[in-house]
XYZ file of C-alpha atoms in Angstrom:
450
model
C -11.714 3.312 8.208
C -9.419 0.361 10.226
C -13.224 -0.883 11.638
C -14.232 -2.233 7.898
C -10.797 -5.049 7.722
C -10.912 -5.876 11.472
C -12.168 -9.555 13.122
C -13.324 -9.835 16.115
C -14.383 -12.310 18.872
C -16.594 -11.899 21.646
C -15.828 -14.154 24.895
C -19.146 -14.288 27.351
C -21.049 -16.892 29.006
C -24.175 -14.484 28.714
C -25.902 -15.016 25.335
C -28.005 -11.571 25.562
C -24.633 -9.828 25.961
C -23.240 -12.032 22.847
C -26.300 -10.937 20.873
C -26.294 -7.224 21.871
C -22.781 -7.136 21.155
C -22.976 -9.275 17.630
C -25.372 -6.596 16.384
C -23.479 -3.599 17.702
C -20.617 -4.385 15.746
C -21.760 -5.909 12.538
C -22.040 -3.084 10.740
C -18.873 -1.632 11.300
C -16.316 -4.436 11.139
C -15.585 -7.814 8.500
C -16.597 -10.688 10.974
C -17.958 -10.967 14.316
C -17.581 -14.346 15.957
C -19.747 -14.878 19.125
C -18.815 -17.833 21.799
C -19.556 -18.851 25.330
C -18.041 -21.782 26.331
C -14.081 -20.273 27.152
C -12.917 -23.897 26.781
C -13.212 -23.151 22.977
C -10.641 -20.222 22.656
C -7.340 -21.707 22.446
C -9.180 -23.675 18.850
C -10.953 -20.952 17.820
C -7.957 -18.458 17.806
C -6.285 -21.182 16.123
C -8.302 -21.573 13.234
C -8.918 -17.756 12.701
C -6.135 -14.324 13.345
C -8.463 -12.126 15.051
C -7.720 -8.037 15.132
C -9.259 -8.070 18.481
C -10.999 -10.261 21.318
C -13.376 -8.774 23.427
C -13.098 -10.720 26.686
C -15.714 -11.001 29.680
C -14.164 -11.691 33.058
C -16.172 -13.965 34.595
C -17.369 -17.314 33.842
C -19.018 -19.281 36.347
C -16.151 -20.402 38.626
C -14.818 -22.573 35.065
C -11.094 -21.661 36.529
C -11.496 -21.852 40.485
C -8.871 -19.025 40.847
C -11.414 -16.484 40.566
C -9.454 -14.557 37.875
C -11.105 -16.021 34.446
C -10.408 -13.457 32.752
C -6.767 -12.897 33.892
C -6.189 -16.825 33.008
C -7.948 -16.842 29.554
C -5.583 -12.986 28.598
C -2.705 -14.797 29.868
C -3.599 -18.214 27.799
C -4.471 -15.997 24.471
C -1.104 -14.024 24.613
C 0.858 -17.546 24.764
C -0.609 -18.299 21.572
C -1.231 -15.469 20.329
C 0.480 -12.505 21.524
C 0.232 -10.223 18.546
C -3.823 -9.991 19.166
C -5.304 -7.537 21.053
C -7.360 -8.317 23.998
C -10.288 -6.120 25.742
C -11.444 -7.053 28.940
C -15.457 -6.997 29.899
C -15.680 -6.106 33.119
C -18.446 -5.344 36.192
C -17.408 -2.464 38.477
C -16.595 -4.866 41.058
C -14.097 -6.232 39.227
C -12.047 -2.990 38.483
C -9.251 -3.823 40.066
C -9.099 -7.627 38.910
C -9.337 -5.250 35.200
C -6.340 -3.176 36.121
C -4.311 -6.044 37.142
C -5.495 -7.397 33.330
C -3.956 -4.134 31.486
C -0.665 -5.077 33.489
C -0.665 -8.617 32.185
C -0.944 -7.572 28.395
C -4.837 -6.471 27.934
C -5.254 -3.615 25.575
C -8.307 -2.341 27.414
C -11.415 -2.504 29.521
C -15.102 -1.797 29.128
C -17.252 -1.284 31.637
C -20.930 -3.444 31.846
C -22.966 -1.897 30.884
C -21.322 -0.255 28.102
C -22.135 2.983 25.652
C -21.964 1.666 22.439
C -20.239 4.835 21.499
C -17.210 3.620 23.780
C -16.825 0.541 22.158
C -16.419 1.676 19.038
C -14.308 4.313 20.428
C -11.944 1.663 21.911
C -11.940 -0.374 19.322
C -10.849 2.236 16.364
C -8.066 3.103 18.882
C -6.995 -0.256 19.605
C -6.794 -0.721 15.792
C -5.188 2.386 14.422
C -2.506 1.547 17.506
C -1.988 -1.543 15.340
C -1.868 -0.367 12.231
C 0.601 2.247 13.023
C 3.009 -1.014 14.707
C 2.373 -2.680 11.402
C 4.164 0.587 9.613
C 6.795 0.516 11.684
C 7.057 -3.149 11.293
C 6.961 -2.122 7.526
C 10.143 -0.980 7.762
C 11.355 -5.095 7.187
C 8.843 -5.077 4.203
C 8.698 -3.375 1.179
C 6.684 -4.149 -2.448
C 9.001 -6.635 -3.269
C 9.577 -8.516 0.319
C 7.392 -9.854 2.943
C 8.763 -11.620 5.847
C 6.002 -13.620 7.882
C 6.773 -14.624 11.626
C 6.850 -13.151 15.196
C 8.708 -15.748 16.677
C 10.914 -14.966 19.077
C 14.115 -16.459 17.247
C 12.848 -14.021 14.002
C 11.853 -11.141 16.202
C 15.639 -11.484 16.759
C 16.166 -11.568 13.017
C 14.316 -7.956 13.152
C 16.453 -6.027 15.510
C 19.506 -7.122 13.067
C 17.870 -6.253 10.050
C 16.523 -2.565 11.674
C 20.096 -1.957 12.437
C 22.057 -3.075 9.841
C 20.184 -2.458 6.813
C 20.349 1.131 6.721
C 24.518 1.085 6.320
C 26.893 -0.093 4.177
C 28.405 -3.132 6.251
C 29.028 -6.117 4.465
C 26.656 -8.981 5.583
C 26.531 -13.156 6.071
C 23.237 -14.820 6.183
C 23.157 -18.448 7.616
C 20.410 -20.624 7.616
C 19.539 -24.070 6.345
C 18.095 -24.500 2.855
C 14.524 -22.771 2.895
C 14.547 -20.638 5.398
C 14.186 -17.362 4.011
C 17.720 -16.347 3.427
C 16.736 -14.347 -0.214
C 13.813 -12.852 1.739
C 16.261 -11.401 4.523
C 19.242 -10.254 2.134
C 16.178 -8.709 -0.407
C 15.205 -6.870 2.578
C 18.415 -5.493 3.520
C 18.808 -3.445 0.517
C 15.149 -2.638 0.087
C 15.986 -0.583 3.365
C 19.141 0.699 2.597
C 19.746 4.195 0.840
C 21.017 1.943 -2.082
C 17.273 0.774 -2.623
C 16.592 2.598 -6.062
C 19.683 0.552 -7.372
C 20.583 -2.412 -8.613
C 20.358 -5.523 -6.720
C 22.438 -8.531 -8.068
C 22.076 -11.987 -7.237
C 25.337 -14.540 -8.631
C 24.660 -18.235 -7.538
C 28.596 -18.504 -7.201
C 27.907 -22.343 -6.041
C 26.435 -22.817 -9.301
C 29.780 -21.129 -10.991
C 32.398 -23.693 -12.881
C 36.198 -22.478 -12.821
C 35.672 -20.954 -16.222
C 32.703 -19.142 -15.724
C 33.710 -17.630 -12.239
C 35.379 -14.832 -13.758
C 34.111 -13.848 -16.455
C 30.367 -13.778 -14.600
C 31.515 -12.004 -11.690
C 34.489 -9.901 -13.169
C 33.344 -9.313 -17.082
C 35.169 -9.448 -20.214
C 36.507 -7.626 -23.281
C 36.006 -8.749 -26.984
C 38.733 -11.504 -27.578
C 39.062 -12.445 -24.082
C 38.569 -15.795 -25.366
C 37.239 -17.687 -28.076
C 33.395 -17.058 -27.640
C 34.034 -13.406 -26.093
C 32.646 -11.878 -29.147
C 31.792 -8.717 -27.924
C 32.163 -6.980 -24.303
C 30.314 -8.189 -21.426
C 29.861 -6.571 -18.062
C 30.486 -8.633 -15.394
C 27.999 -8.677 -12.293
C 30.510 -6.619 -9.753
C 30.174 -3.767 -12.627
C 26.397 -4.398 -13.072
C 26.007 -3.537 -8.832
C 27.925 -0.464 -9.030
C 26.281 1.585 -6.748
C 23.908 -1.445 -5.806
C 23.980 -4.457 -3.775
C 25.205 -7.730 -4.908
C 24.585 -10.916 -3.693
C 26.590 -13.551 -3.407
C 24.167 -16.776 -2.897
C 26.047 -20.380 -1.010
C 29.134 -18.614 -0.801
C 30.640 -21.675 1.282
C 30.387 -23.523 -1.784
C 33.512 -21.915 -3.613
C 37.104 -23.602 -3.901
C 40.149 -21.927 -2.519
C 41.629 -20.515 -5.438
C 38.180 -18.407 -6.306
C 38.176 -17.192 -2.649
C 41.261 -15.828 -3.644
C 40.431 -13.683 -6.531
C 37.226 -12.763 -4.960
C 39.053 -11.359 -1.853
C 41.460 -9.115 -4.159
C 38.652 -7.615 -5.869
C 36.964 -7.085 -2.661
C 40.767 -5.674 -0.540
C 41.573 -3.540 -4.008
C 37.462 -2.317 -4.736
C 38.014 -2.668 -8.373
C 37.888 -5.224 -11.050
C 39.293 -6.051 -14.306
C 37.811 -7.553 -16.731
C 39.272 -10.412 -18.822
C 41.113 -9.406 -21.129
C 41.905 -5.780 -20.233
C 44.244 -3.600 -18.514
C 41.679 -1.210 -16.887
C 40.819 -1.839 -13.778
C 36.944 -0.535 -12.938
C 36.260 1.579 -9.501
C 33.759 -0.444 -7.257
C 31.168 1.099 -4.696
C 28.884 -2.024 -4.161
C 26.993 -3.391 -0.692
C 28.019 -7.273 -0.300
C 25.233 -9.551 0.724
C 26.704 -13.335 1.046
C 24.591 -16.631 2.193
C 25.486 -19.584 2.746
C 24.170 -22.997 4.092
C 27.125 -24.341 4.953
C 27.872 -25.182 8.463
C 30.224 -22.249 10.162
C 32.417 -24.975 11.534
C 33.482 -25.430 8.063
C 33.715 -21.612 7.378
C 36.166 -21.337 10.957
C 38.373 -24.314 8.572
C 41.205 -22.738 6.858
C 41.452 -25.934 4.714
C 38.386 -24.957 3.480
C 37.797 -21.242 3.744
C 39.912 -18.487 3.370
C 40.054 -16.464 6.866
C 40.770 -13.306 5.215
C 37.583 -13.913 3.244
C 35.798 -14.343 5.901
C 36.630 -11.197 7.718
C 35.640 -9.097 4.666
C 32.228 -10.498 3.896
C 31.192 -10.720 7.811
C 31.206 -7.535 9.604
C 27.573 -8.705 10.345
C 25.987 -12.166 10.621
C 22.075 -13.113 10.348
C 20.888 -16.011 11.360
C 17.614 -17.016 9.896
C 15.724 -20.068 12.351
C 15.320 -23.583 11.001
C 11.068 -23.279 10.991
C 10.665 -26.544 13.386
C 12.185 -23.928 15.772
C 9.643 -20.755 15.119
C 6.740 -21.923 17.626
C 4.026 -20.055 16.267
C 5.004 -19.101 13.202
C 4.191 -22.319 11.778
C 0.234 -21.432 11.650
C 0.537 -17.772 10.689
C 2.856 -19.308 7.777
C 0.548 -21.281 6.878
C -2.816 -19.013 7.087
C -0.498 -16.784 4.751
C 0.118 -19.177 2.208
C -3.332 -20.800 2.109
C -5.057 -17.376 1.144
C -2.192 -16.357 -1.384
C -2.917 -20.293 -2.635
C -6.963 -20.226 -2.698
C -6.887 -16.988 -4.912
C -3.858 -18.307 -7.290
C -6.289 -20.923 -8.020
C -9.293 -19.368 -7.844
C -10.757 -21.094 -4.938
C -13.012 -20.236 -2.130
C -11.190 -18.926 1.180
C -10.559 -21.902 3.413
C -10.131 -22.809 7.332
C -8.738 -26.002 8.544
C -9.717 -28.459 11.487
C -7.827 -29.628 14.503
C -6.684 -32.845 12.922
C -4.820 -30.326 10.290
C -3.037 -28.231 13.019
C -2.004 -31.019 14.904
C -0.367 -32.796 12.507
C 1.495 -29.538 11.012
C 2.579 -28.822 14.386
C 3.586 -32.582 14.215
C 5.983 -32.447 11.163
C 9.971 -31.520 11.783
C 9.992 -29.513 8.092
C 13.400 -30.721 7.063
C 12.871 -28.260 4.120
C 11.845 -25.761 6.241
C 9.502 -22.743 4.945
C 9.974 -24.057 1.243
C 8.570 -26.979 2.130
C 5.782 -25.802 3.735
C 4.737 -23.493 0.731
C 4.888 -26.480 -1.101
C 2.763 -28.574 0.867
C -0.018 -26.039 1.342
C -0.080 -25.398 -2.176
C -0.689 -29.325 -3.167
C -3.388 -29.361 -0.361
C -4.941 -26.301 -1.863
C -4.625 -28.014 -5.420
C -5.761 -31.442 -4.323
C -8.814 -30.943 -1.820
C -12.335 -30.713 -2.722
C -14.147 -28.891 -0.206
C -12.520 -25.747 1.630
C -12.079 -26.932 4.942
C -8.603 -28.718 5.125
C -8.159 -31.730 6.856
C -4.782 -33.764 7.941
C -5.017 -36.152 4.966
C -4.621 -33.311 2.798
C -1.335 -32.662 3.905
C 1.453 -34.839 2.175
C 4.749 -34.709 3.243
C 8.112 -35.812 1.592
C 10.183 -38.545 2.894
C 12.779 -36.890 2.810
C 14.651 -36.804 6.249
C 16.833 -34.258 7.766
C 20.503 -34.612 7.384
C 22.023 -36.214 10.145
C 24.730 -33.637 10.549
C 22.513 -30.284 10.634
C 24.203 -27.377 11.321
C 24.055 -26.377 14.199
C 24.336 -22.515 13.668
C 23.199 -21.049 16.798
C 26.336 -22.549 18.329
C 28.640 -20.854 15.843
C 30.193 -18.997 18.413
C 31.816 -20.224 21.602
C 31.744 -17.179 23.398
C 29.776 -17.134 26.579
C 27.445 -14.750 26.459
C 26.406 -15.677 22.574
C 26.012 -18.784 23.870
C 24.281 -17.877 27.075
C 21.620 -15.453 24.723
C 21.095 -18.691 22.618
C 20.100 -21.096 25.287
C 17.766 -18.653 26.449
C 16.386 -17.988 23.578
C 15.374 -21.572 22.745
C 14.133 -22.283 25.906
C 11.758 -18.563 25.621
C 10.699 -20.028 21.976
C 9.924 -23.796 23.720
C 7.279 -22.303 26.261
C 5.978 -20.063 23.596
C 7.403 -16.826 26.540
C 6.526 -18.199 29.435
C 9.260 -16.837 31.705
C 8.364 -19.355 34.760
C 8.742 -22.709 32.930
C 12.187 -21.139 30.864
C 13.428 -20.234 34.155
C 13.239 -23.557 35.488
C 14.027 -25.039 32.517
C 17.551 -22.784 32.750
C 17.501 -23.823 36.269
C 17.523 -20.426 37.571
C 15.562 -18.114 39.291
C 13.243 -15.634 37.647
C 14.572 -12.728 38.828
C 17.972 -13.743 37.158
C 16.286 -14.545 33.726
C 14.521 -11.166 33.992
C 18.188 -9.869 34.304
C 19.390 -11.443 31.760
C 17.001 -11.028 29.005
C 17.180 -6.932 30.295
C 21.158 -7.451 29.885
C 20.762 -9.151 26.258
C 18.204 -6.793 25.572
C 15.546 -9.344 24.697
């Protein structure tokens, strides 16, 4: 039954209707949190990912609009837009509940309620969700979990959804610690090449001598240490996916014999005359900046062309809004049971100062940092002096790989973008931000299909 995982929290100013509602659903579901003051939302959602919030509609004239309830949805889905929200309402508020479900509630219940509704609503609600998460499932798999619903990565989604079911040859950018193994291990966990190999090569790592005969193979005698034969990774994908990790890192001349391998689909291994049929998927990364990929000094054009029919872009994480705290709840539970520790929650002074820090290293870093905080603390509540960061300081020439492309509309899609991911959605204060209209950012975003 969904009812037995789910968290919930009741918003009401009435006590008796917190209590009758506390012991309604106790039974039934993991935790049920009670509250009255509205004030204490934003913090409490904060601290806690909550299946559901059941939300009353009126309290006392706190927001002199009239609309509580409408102004508390609308606050929860900035910061929180993947939780569900029921509205409590009186019949003389119907309407004032309709115009709820049009700004993003779930539901409404009716005071007073039947119990047998509630639960009714709420099993809906949450098989709703768990059928989303399935879908969603598609970008995970037993071996892959990507965390974020950003609207840069939410971005990152649509790619993967499309691409990873063919056979086009993909580039992932992003800066060091983003995620890029994540996103290329979830392209062929999704493709029909799944139950094959997947191959990862460094080829950064690679010195001249080693290039080939890692990536190509070799026969007995090839040379003095070839001692017996030795498939090379190309031959160990066949049928697979390799991946070609910080491909901007390779000189000239191996961009050359990569790209004939890649033109011909075959190899040959050192010291042979046979050349071996190829039918591999090509992942590449990089962390280069693709100014220096668009420099023929540097990088082969031809290359280029062959390993980038697609492009991903995976977000720097000082970028991801959100994603930073449902990051970080992830990592703190996978951390507490690694080290056989009580679950934890974390105060205000903790939040603030994550949402604080630029994290040069990005979502590496942060793993790292949660897991010293989760090593180092005593108690289970996490507090901002548990949280150490490095001094290490961002390059001063980050990539800037949004910009890659000068074209108008990419770069059009981009600014919006940012701008949607700096006011968390709010299409009002992007708008203005833009400095245009609403009407024509409602266009757009319908033309960019965002």
């Amino acid at each position: 039954m969904v009812l037995k995982n789910a968290k919930i929290l009741v918003i009401d100013d009435d006590a008796d209707v917190l209590m009758a509602m506390r012991l309604l659903l106790k039974p039934f579901v993991k935790e049920v949190v009670i509250e009255k003051n509205p004030n204490n939302i934003l913090s409490q959602i904060d601290k806690v990912s909550y299946d559901i919030i059941i939300l009353d509609m009126n309290f006392n004239g706190l927001v002199n609009t009239g609309n509580e309830g409408v102004f508390w949805l609308n606050e929860i889905r900035k910061q929180k837009p993947e939780t569900s929200v029921i509205l409590m309402t009186a019949y003389a508020e119907i309407d004032l509940a309709i115009r709820g479900l049009k700004e993003g509630a779930a539901d409404f219940l009716m005071k007073p309620w039947k119990n047998e509704k509630i639960i009714e609503t709420i099993t809906t609600i949450l098989n709703h969700k768990k059928s989303k998460s399935t879908q969603k499932s598609q970008l995970k798999s037993s071996t892959v979990e990507i965390i974020g619903d950003s609207i840069l990565m939410k971005d990152v989604y649509v790619k993967l959804r499309k691409v990873a079911p063919t056979d086009a040859n993909v580039l992932v950018l992003g800066e060091n610690g983003t995620g890029k193994d994540l996103i290329t291990r979830a392209l062929h966990d999704h493709s029909h090449r799944r139950d094959n190999a997947f191959i990862k090569v460094d080829v950064g790592a690679l010195t001249a001598s080693l290039f080939e005969s890692e990536l190509f193979g070799y026969k007995k005698g090839a040379f003095t240490d070839a001692r017996e034969d030795r498939k090379g990774r190309f031959e160990a994908a066949n049928g697979g996916t390799l991946f070609l990790d910080e491909i901007g890192n390779i000189s000239l001349s191996q961009q050359a014999k990569l790209l004939t391998v890649l033109q011909n689909r075959q190899v040959t291994p050192l010291g042979s005359n046979e050349s071996i049929p190829l039918d591999i998927r090509l992942i590449c990364a990089t962390n280069s900046d693709p100014k220096l990929l668009a420099d023929e000094s540097k990088f082969r054009k031809d290359l280029i062309y062959r390993i980038n029919t697609v492009d991903i872009v995976v977000p720097p994480l000082r970028d991801r809004g959100t994603d930073i705290m449902e990051l970080s709840r992830y990592f703190i539970s996978i951390y507490a049971e690694k080290y056989n520790k009580n679950p934890f929650s974390f105060d205000a002074g903790f939040i603030t100062k994550l949402k604080k820090h630029d994290f040069p290293g990005n979502v590496r870093e942060l793993q790292y940092v949660l897991e010293r905080a989760i090593i180092m603390t005593d108690g289970n509540i996490l507090k901002a002096e548990d949280l150490v960061f490095s001094s290490i300081e961002r390059p001063t020439t980050t990539p800037s790989l949004e910009s890659k492309s000068l074209n108008l509309d990419d770069l059009e899609k981009n600014a919006i973008l940012t701008v949607l991911e700096k006011h968390k959605g709010n299409v009002s204060k992007s708008a203005k931000e833009l400095g245009i209209t609403r009407a024509a950012l409602y266009r757009r975003l319908e033309k960019y299909e965002l």
